């Protein structure tokens, strides 16, 4: 970087060649580095697009001031910490009469009537001239971008120390009262069981607010083991992991079993392959995800997405869950009604409703029916399966016959076997013949 590069005129060919040779010598270390106005050496390896100041910040001087933050925008942090608004501070003496341009409510010149934070009076200080307030301290503090958005800017740490002191006093009073109650209980001379129960009640009543809830005490032990532990051992055992909560990666140590993702701590497949998922305490994350009301929740979420795409912004799965559930139920009801109406219209137009009826359950059942036949086709063991009926009427014997026509053959003619008559319309006389 050369000083001639900051000039406004165009360099000649010889000057440009000299400038390039000088820059090469500075980069090689054979020529001294360029110095800015403060005497600091400028690194020759800095590229030109960084070292050259833009047109709106170019002062014609050599240096990297345009790359550094201005001191006006970065004041001394020690001074910035101590400078803050004097809240509630007053200056000067209280005025005895109303001044022109002052607040009509309290008579202060530092703010207007619409910005007054005093209680609104029935008649302001402008008309009564009484109870005037002193002027407030008005400060003009210039804060940086980050200081304006700092939520703890201006906070006094001494306020937190006062809060901690108040809590310590409360805890000390609670401990003293607890000790006095226990002393009274011991002095009363009650029974051992009653004293233990009363001591537990006092322990629970005057416990410290920093202790954990008593809901976790059930994990300490079973069968009265909890009474044998003192308070110190209680807190120690309470912080231990619950032994019933087995880690997912310990459920099946076979490396070829369900994959465990350590980053998301998820095991999607069933680690106990070959066993029924409903009988297991844990059957993988996918079983939990696709059981119970999980599918219904997913359908409601998809319904909210589709409704939003159609322009209905009132359906939102996270913002309006109740309204979305009601809208989804109404949508399902209307969809089923529309589907039934279309179905009835098709059946009324083309017919065929009888084909939609389900067959009897007896035709769909699978039973273990064993029948053994002989070579001639006779049943040896078991009961023969009943022949399936047809659409024609069966086992109907008109004219008092007990057999069908064609069951008797004689002399080249067909007849009834029961009465041995050949005419088809003959009345059966088998009973009369027997008599």
Short mmCIF file of C-alpha atoms in Angstrom, two decimals:
data_model
loop_
_atom_site.label_atom_id
_atom_site.label_comp_id
_atom_site.label_asym_id
_atom_site.label_seq_id
_atom_site.Cartn_x
_atom_site.Cartn_y
_atom_site.Cartn_z
CA UNK A 1 0.00 0.00 0.00
CA UNK A 2 1.55 3.29 -1.09
CA UNK A 3 0.80 6.91 -0.28
CA UNK A 4 0.37 7.63 -3.99
CA UNK A 5 -2.60 5.27 -4.04
CA UNK A 6 -4.55 7.79 -2.00
CA UNK A 7 -4.07 10.55 -4.53
CA UNK A 8 -6.96 11.64 -6.69
CA UNK A 9 -4.90 11.91 -9.93
CA UNK A 10 -4.13 9.11 -12.30
CA UNK A 11 -0.62 7.63 -12.10
CA UNK A 12 1.66 7.48 -15.09
CA UNK A 13 3.14 4.22 -16.27
CA UNK A 14 6.51 4.88 -14.62
CA UNK A 15 4.94 5.95 -11.30
CA UNK A 16 2.68 2.90 -11.30
CA UNK A 17 5.69 0.66 -11.93
CA UNK A 18 7.63 2.31 -9.08
CA UNK A 19 4.63 1.88 -6.76
CA UNK A 20 4.39 -1.82 -7.54
CA UNK A 21 8.11 -2.33 -7.01
CA UNK A 22 7.90 -0.54 -3.65
CA UNK A 23 4.97 -2.67 -2.54
CA UNK A 24 6.86 -5.84 -3.54
CA UNK A 25 9.93 -4.69 -1.61
CA UNK A 26 7.83 -3.95 1.49
CA UNK A 27 6.23 -7.38 1.32
CA UNK A 28 9.65 -8.98 0.93
CA UNK A 29 10.98 -7.00 3.91
CA UNK A 30 13.71 -5.18 2.02
CA UNK A 31 11.94 -1.80 2.35
CA UNK A 32 10.58 -0.28 5.57
CA UNK A 33 6.83 -0.55 6.16
CA UNK A 34 4.55 2.42 5.63
CA UNK A 35 3.65 4.44 8.74
CA UNK A 36 0.33 6.16 9.47
CA UNK A 37 -0.12 9.57 11.09
CA UNK A 38 0.14 8.10 14.62
CA UNK A 39 3.46 6.41 13.87
CA UNK A 40 2.12 2.87 13.66
CA UNK A 41 3.53 0.58 10.98
CA UNK A 42 1.02 -0.63 8.40
CA UNK A 43 1.15 -4.28 7.42
CA UNK A 44 2.02 -4.41 3.69
CA UNK A 45 0.21 -7.73 3.26
CA UNK A 46 -3.20 -6.14 3.94
CA UNK A 47 -5.18 -6.21 0.66
CA UNK A 48 -6.12 -2.95 -0.99
CA UNK A 49 -9.88 -3.39 -0.61
CA UNK A 50 -9.35 -3.35 3.18
CA UNK A 51 -6.65 -0.72 3.44
CA UNK A 52 -8.24 1.79 1.06
CA UNK A 53 -10.91 3.92 2.73
CA UNK A 54 -14.29 4.26 0.99
CA UNK A 55 -15.24 7.57 -0.62
CA UNK A 56 -17.58 8.61 2.22
CA UNK A 57 -14.83 8.08 4.87
CA UNK A 58 -11.72 9.05 2.88
CA UNK A 59 -9.81 11.87 4.60
CA UNK A 60 -6.76 11.72 2.34
CA UNK A 61 -4.58 10.43 5.20
CA UNK A 62 -2.80 7.10 5.37
CA UNK A 63 -3.99 4.63 7.97
CA UNK A 64 -6.62 2.16 8.99
CA UNK A 65 -8.87 4.50 10.97
CA UNK A 66 -11.87 3.57 8.83
CA UNK A 67 -11.49 -0.04 10.05
CA UNK A 68 -11.51 0.87 13.74
CA UNK A 69 -14.46 1.85 15.90
CA UNK A 70 -14.67 5.51 16.84
CA UNK A 71 -13.91 6.37 20.45
CA UNK A 72 -17.12 8.37 20.63
CA UNK A 73 -19.14 5.20 20.09
CA UNK A 74 -17.00 3.23 22.55
CA UNK A 75 -16.56 5.31 25.73
CA UNK A 76 -14.68 4.24 28.80
CA UNK A 77 -16.61 1.30 30.33
CA UNK A 78 -15.69 2.37 33.87
CA UNK A 79 -17.44 5.71 33.30
CA UNK A 80 -20.35 4.11 31.52
CA UNK A 81 -21.12 1.83 34.46
CA UNK A 82 -21.45 4.70 36.93
CA UNK A 83 -23.56 6.91 34.65
CA UNK A 84 -27.28 6.23 34.86
CA UNK A 85 -30.56 8.01 35.30
CA UNK A 86 -31.22 9.54 38.71
CA UNK A 87 -34.68 8.12 39.23
CA UNK A 88 -36.92 10.10 41.57
CA UNK A 89 -34.27 12.71 42.31
CA UNK A 90 -35.38 16.32 42.73
CA UNK A 91 -33.43 19.52 42.16
CA UNK A 92 -33.93 23.04 43.51
CA UNK A 93 -36.57 24.29 45.89
CA UNK A 94 -40.32 23.98 45.70
CA UNK A 95 -41.98 26.84 43.84
CA UNK A 96 -44.51 28.96 45.73
CA UNK A 97 -46.65 29.86 42.72
CA UNK A 98 -47.46 28.34 39.37
CA UNK A 99 -44.96 28.96 36.58
CA UNK A 100 -45.86 29.31 32.95
CA UNK A 101 -45.26 26.12 30.96
CA UNK A 102 -45.21 23.91 34.05
CA UNK A 103 -47.31 20.80 34.63
CA UNK A 104 -50.89 21.74 35.40
CA UNK A 105 -51.23 18.83 37.83
CA UNK A 106 -48.12 19.12 40.07
CA UNK A 107 -46.47 22.40 38.97
CA UNK A 108 -43.14 20.89 37.75
CA UNK A 109 -41.29 22.36 34.78
CA UNK A 110 -39.45 19.13 33.91
CA UNK A 111 -42.47 17.46 32.24
CA UNK A 112 -45.81 18.23 30.67
CA UNK A 113 -49.27 17.48 32.01
CA UNK A 114 -49.76 14.40 29.80
CA UNK A 115 -46.46 12.90 31.06
CA UNK A 116 -47.17 13.51 34.75
CA UNK A 117 -46.81 10.44 36.97
CA UNK A 118 -48.45 12.02 40.04
CA UNK A 119 -51.97 11.13 41.10
CA UNK A 120 -54.46 13.19 39.03
CA UNK A 121 -55.90 15.86 41.28
CA UNK A 122 -59.44 17.12 41.24
CA UNK A 123 -58.02 20.63 40.88
CA UNK A 124 -54.46 20.87 39.69
CA UNK A 125 -51.67 23.04 41.04
CA UNK A 126 -52.33 25.55 38.27
CA UNK A 127 -55.65 26.54 39.83
CA UNK A 128 -55.03 25.88 43.54
CA UNK A 129 -51.38 26.93 43.82
CA UNK A 130 -50.87 24.38 46.63
CA UNK A 131 -48.74 21.29 47.11
CA UNK A 132 -46.21 22.16 44.45
CA UNK A 133 -43.47 19.65 43.65
CA UNK A 134 -39.77 20.32 43.08
CA UNK A 135 -38.36 19.94 39.59
CA UNK A 136 -37.04 16.54 38.58
CA UNK A 137 -33.47 15.85 37.50
CA UNK A 138 -33.39 15.60 33.71
CA UNK A 139 -30.35 13.85 32.25
CA UNK A 140 -29.28 13.31 28.67
CA UNK A 141 -27.29 10.06 28.68
CA UNK A 142 -26.05 8.77 25.33
CA UNK A 143 -26.06 4.98 25.35
CA UNK A 144 -24.72 2.60 22.74
CA UNK A 145 -26.85 0.14 20.80
CA UNK A 146 -26.12 -2.72 23.19
CA UNK A 147 -26.53 -0.59 26.32
CA UNK A 148 -30.02 0.49 25.27
CA UNK A 149 -31.07 -3.16 24.93
CA UNK A 150 -29.32 -4.46 28.05
CA UNK A 151 -32.02 -5.68 30.44
CA UNK A 152 -29.68 -5.35 33.45
CA UNK A 153 -28.38 -1.89 32.57
CA UNK A 154 -28.75 0.38 35.59
CA UNK A 155 -29.51 -2.46 38.01
CA UNK A 156 -28.04 -1.99 41.47
CA UNK A 157 -26.56 -5.26 42.87
CA UNK A 158 -27.16 -3.95 46.38
CA UNK A 159 -30.89 -4.57 45.84
CA UNK A 160 -30.23 -8.29 45.39
CA UNK A 161 -28.17 -8.35 48.58
CA UNK A 162 -31.13 -6.87 50.46
CA UNK A 163 -33.37 -9.58 49.03
CA UNK A 164 -30.95 -12.30 50.12
CA UNK A 165 -30.76 -10.80 53.61
CA UNK A 166 -34.57 -10.91 53.89
CA UNK A 167 -34.62 -14.57 52.85
CA UNK A 168 -31.94 -15.45 55.37
CA UNK A 169 -33.99 -13.85 58.13
CA UNK A 170 -37.03 -15.88 57.08
CA UNK A 171 -35.05 -19.13 57.02
CA UNK A 172 -33.54 -18.40 60.44
CA UNK A 173 -36.99 -17.75 61.90
CA UNK A 174 -38.27 -21.01 60.36
CA UNK A 175 -35.38 -23.01 61.86
CA UNK A 176 -35.92 -21.51 65.32
CA UNK A 177 -39.63 -22.26 65.24
CA UNK A 178 -38.96 -25.80 64.07
CA UNK A 179 -36.49 -26.37 66.91
CA UNK A 180 -38.95 -24.99 69.49
CA UNK A 181 -41.75 -27.25 68.22
CA UNK A 182 -39.50 -30.31 68.42
CA UNK A 183 -38.46 -29.37 71.97
CA UNK A 184 -42.11 -29.09 73.00
CA UNK A 185 -42.84 -32.48 71.47
CA UNK A 186 -39.95 -34.13 73.32
CA UNK A 187 -40.94 -32.46 76.61
CA UNK A 188 -44.52 -33.74 76.20
CA UNK A 189 -43.35 -37.37 76.62
CA UNK A 190 -45.59 -38.93 73.96
CA UNK A 191 -45.24 -42.53 72.71
CA UNK A 192 -42.53 -43.56 70.27
CA UNK A 193 -44.85 -44.14 67.30
CA UNK A 194 -46.84 -41.01 67.99
CA UNK A 195 -43.66 -38.98 68.52
CA UNK A 196 -42.24 -40.20 65.22
CA UNK A 197 -45.41 -39.33 63.33
CA UNK A 198 -45.61 -35.90 64.98
CA UNK A 199 -41.94 -35.22 64.24
CA UNK A 200 -42.53 -36.07 60.59
CA UNK A 201 -45.45 -33.64 60.56
CA UNK A 202 -43.31 -30.87 62.07
CA UNK A 203 -40.52 -31.69 59.58
CA UNK A 204 -42.93 -31.33 56.68
CA UNK A 205 -44.57 -28.15 58.04
CA UNK A 206 -41.40 -26.19 58.77
CA UNK A 207 -39.22 -27.56 55.96
CA UNK A 208 -36.97 -25.19 54.07
CA UNK A 209 -38.22 -23.76 50.80
CA UNK A 210 -34.97 -24.84 49.10
CA UNK A 211 -35.58 -28.54 49.71
CA UNK A 212 -37.15 -30.76 47.10
CA UNK A 213 -40.76 -31.90 47.22
CA UNK A 214 -41.72 -34.90 49.33
CA UNK A 215 -43.09 -36.72 46.29
CA UNK A 216 -39.70 -38.29 45.65
CA UNK A 217 -39.49 -39.78 49.15
CA UNK A 218 -41.35 -42.88 47.95
CA UNK A 219 -38.21 -44.00 46.07
CA UNK A 220 -36.18 -44.21 49.29
CA UNK A 221 -37.33 -47.60 50.40
CA UNK A 222 -40.21 -50.00 51.03
CA UNK A 223 -41.55 -51.74 54.07
CA UNK A 224 -40.67 -49.07 56.64
CA UNK A 225 -37.08 -48.54 55.52
CA UNK A 226 -37.75 -44.84 55.20
CA UNK A 227 -38.27 -44.43 58.95
CA UNK A 228 -34.81 -45.86 59.67
CA UNK A 229 -33.06 -43.20 57.56
CA UNK A 230 -32.18 -39.83 58.96
CA UNK A 231 -32.65 -36.53 57.13
CA UNK A 232 -29.13 -36.54 55.69
CA UNK A 233 -29.43 -40.01 54.21
CA UNK A 234 -32.87 -39.12 52.85
CA UNK A 235 -31.51 -36.30 50.75
CA UNK A 236 -28.67 -38.55 49.57
CA UNK A 237 -30.90 -41.42 48.49
CA UNK A 238 -33.46 -39.07 46.96
CA UNK A 239 -30.96 -37.78 44.42
CA UNK A 240 -30.12 -41.26 43.12
CA UNK A 241 -31.52 -42.53 39.82
CA UNK A 242 -34.68 -44.61 39.98
CA UNK A 243 -33.61 -48.24 39.50
CA UNK A 244 -36.86 -49.16 37.73
CA UNK A 245 -36.05 -46.78 34.88
CA UNK A 246 -33.82 -48.97 32.73
CA UNK A 247 -31.84 -47.21 30.03
CA UNK A 248 -32.94 -47.99 26.48
CA UNK A 249 -29.53 -49.20 25.38
CA UNK A 250 -29.47 -51.74 28.24
CA UNK A 251 -32.72 -53.48 27.32
CA UNK A 252 -31.11 -55.66 24.66
CA UNK A 253 -27.32 -55.96 24.52
CA UNK A 254 -27.34 -57.75 21.18
CA UNK A 255 -25.52 -55.49 18.66
CA UNK A 256 -27.90 -56.66 15.90
CA UNK A 257 -31.02 -55.63 17.83
CA UNK A 258 -32.86 -52.28 17.62
CA UNK A 259 -30.60 -49.29 16.90
CA UNK A 260 -30.15 -46.73 19.68
CA UNK A 261 -29.39 -43.16 18.60
CA UNK A 262 -27.28 -41.53 21.34
CA UNK A 263 -27.76 -38.01 19.97
CA UNK A 264 -31.56 -38.00 20.21
CA UNK A 265 -31.73 -40.78 22.87
CA UNK A 266 -34.30 -42.64 20.81
CA UNK A 267 -34.80 -46.31 19.98
CA UNK A 268 -37.51 -46.52 17.34
CA UNK A 269 -37.73 -50.29 16.83
CA UNK A 270 -38.75 -52.92 19.35
CA UNK A 271 -35.66 -54.19 21.24
CA UNK A 272 -37.49 -57.40 22.16
CA UNK A 273 -38.01 -58.85 18.68
CA UNK A 274 -40.37 -61.81 18.50
CA UNK A 275 -42.48 -60.76 21.49
CA UNK A 276 -45.88 -59.11 21.44
CA UNK A 277 -45.56 -55.37 21.89
CA UNK A 278 -48.72 -55.04 23.97
CA UNK A 279 -47.29 -57.34 26.67
CA UNK A 280 -43.99 -55.42 27.04
CA UNK A 281 -43.18 -52.52 29.31
CA UNK A 282 -41.24 -50.84 26.49
CA UNK A 283 -41.66 -51.72 22.82
CA UNK A 284 -39.80 -48.89 21.12
CA UNK A 285 -40.62 -45.28 20.37
CA UNK A 286 -42.61 -46.15 17.26
CA UNK A 287 -45.06 -48.23 19.31
CA UNK A 288 -45.72 -45.26 21.58
CA UNK A 289 -45.93 -42.91 18.61
CA UNK A 290 -48.54 -44.98 16.75
CA UNK A 291 -50.67 -46.12 19.70
CA UNK A 292 -53.36 -44.47 21.78
CA UNK A 293 -54.37 -40.99 20.66
CA UNK A 294 -51.10 -40.23 18.86
CA UNK A 295 -52.59 -40.89 15.41
CA UNK A 296 -55.62 -38.74 16.17
CA UNK A 297 -53.35 -35.89 17.27
CA UNK A 298 -51.32 -36.21 14.06
CA UNK A 299 -54.51 -36.12 11.97
CA UNK A 300 -55.65 -32.95 13.76
CA UNK A 301 -52.28 -31.33 13.08
CA UNK A 302 -52.50 -32.20 9.36
CA UNK A 303 -56.05 -30.84 9.30
CA UNK A 304 -54.81 -27.53 10.78
CA UNK A 305 -52.08 -27.31 8.10
CA UNK A 306 -54.51 -27.96 5.26
CA UNK A 307 -57.03 -25.48 6.70
CA UNK A 308 -54.32 -22.81 6.89
CA UNK A 309 -53.40 -23.43 3.25
CA UNK A 310 -57.05 -22.95 2.26
CA UNK A 311 -57.17 -19.57 4.03
CA UNK A 312 -58.68 -20.54 7.41
CA UNK A 313 -56.27 -18.93 9.87
CA UNK A 314 -58.42 -19.66 12.94
CA UNK A 315 -57.38 -23.35 12.93
CA UNK A 316 -53.96 -23.57 14.58
CA UNK A 317 -52.73 -26.71 16.29
CA UNK A 318 -50.55 -24.92 18.87
CA UNK A 319 -52.34 -21.58 19.34
CA UNK A 320 -55.98 -22.83 19.28
CA UNK A 321 -55.91 -26.56 20.12
CA UNK A 322 -59.47 -26.70 21.48
CA UNK A 323 -60.97 -24.84 18.54
CA UNK A 324 -58.96 -26.99 16.12
CA UNK A 325 -60.27 -30.18 17.76
CA UNK A 326 -63.88 -28.94 17.51
CA UNK A 327 -63.41 -27.94 13.88
CA UNK A 328 -61.85 -31.32 13.09
CA UNK A 329 -64.81 -33.16 14.69
CA UNK A 330 -67.26 -31.04 12.70
CA UNK A 331 -65.23 -31.68 9.54
CA UNK A 332 -65.33 -35.47 10.09
CA UNK A 333 -69.07 -35.40 10.74
CA UNK A 334 -69.75 -33.42 7.57
CA UNK A 335 -67.44 -35.70 5.59
CA UNK A 336 -69.25 -38.84 6.81
CA UNK A 337 -72.64 -37.27 6.08
CA UNK A 338 -71.57 -36.34 2.56
CA UNK A 339 -70.18 -39.84 2.00
CA UNK A 340 -73.43 -41.48 3.17
CA UNK A 341 -75.53 -39.18 1.00
CA UNK A 342 -73.46 -40.05 -2.08
CA UNK A 343 -73.75 -43.75 -1.26
CA UNK A 344 -77.53 -43.57 -0.92
CA UNK A 345 -77.80 -41.62 -4.16
CA UNK A 346 -75.80 -44.30 -6.01
CA UNK A 347 -77.87 -47.13 -4.51
CA UNK A 348 -81.17 -45.42 -5.28
CA UNK A 349 -80.08 -44.86 -8.88
CA UNK A 350 -78.44 -48.21 -9.68
CA UNK A 351 -79.57 -50.52 -6.85
CA UNK A 352 -77.53 -53.43 -5.48
CA UNK A 353 -77.89 -52.74 -1.78
CA UNK A 354 -78.22 -56.46 -1.07
CA UNK A 355 -74.65 -57.01 -2.29
CA UNK A 356 -73.27 -54.71 0.38
CA UNK A 357 -74.53 -56.89 3.23
CA UNK A 358 -71.85 -58.95 4.93
CA UNK A 359 -72.18 -62.76 4.80
CA UNK A 360 -73.04 -64.66 8.00
CA UNK A 361 -70.23 -65.17 10.47
CA UNK A 362 -70.73 -68.92 10.29
CA UNK A 363 -69.46 -68.88 6.71
CA UNK A 364 -66.31 -66.99 7.65
CA UNK A 365 -65.33 -68.93 10.75
CA UNK A 366 -62.50 -71.47 10.77
CA UNK A 367 -63.13 -74.57 12.90
CA UNK A 368 -61.15 -77.75 13.49
CA UNK A 369 -63.54 -80.37 12.14
CA UNK A 370 -61.95 -83.81 11.58
CA UNK A 371 -63.86 -86.57 9.72
CA UNK A 372 -62.39 -89.90 8.61
CA UNK A 373 -63.90 -91.76 5.64
CA UNK A 374 -63.54 -95.31 4.36
CA UNK A 375 -62.67 -96.41 0.83
CA UNK A 376 -66.35 -96.63 -0.06
CA UNK A 377 -67.02 -93.09 1.19
CA UNK A 378 -68.63 -93.93 4.51
CA UNK A 379 -67.83 -91.98 7.69
CA UNK A 380 -65.59 -93.98 10.05
CA UNK A 381 -64.92 -91.40 12.83
CA UNK A 382 -66.13 -87.90 13.46
CA UNK A 383 -69.25 -86.25 12.21
CA UNK A 384 -69.69 -85.55 8.54
CA UNK A 385 -69.71 -81.88 7.69
CA UNK A 386 -73.12 -80.61 6.79
CA UNK A 387 -73.68 -79.88 3.12
CA UNK A 388 -73.85 -76.17 2.34
CA UNK A 389 -77.29 -75.06 1.30
CA UNK A 390 -78.17 -73.58 -2.07
CA UNK A 391 -80.56 -70.88 -3.20
CA UNK A 392 -83.21 -73.53 -3.97
CA UNK A 393 -85.66 -74.88 -1.39
CA UNK A 394 -84.41 -78.15 0.07
CA UNK A 395 -86.00 -80.92 2.19
CA UNK A 396 -89.50 -79.87 1.11
CA UNK A 397 -91.77 -82.97 0.55
CA UNK A 398 -95.25 -82.16 -0.80
CA UNK A 399 -98.32 -84.43 -0.68
CA UNK A 400 -97.27 -86.05 2.62
CA UNK A 401 -94.22 -87.75 1.06
CA UNK A 402 -91.09 -88.37 3.10
CA UNK A 403 -88.81 -88.80 0.07
CA UNK A 404 -88.34 -86.98 -3.20
CA UNK A 405 -89.63 -88.00 -6.58
CA UNK A 406 -87.08 -90.15 -8.35
CA UNK A 407 -85.85 -91.92 -5.24
CA UNK A 408 -87.55 -95.22 -6.43
CA UNK A 409 -86.84 -97.10 -9.70
CA UNK A 410 -88.74 -100.13 -10.89
CA UNK A 411 -89.72 -101.58 -14.25
CA UNK A 412 -88.14 -98.68 -16.08
CA UNK A 413 -90.11 -96.03 -14.16
CA UNK A 414 -89.30 -93.44 -11.47
CA UNK A 415 -91.35 -92.99 -8.36
CA UNK A 416 -91.44 -92.25 -4.64
CA UNK A 417 -89.47 -94.55 -2.35
CA UNK A 418 -91.70 -93.93 0.65
CA UNK A 419 -94.96 -95.25 -0.92
CA UNK A 420 -93.55 -96.83 -4.12
CA UNK A 421 -95.94 -94.94 -6.37
CA UNK A 422 -95.04 -93.89 -9.89
CA UNK A 423 -97.40 -90.94 -10.59
CA UNK A 424 -95.76 -87.63 -9.65
CA UNK A 425 -98.97 -86.11 -8.26
CA UNK A 426 -99.93 -89.19 -6.22
CA UNK A 427 -100.70 -88.70 -2.51
CA UNK A 428 -98.42 -90.61 -0.16
CA UNK A 429 -100.12 -93.67 1.38
CA UNK A 430 -97.10 -95.02 3.22
CA UNK A 431 -98.78 -94.68 6.62
CA UNK A 432 -101.93 -96.44 5.44
CA UNK A 433 -99.93 -99.29 3.93
CA UNK A 434 -98.04 -99.78 7.21
CA UNK A 435 -101.33 -100.15 9.04
#
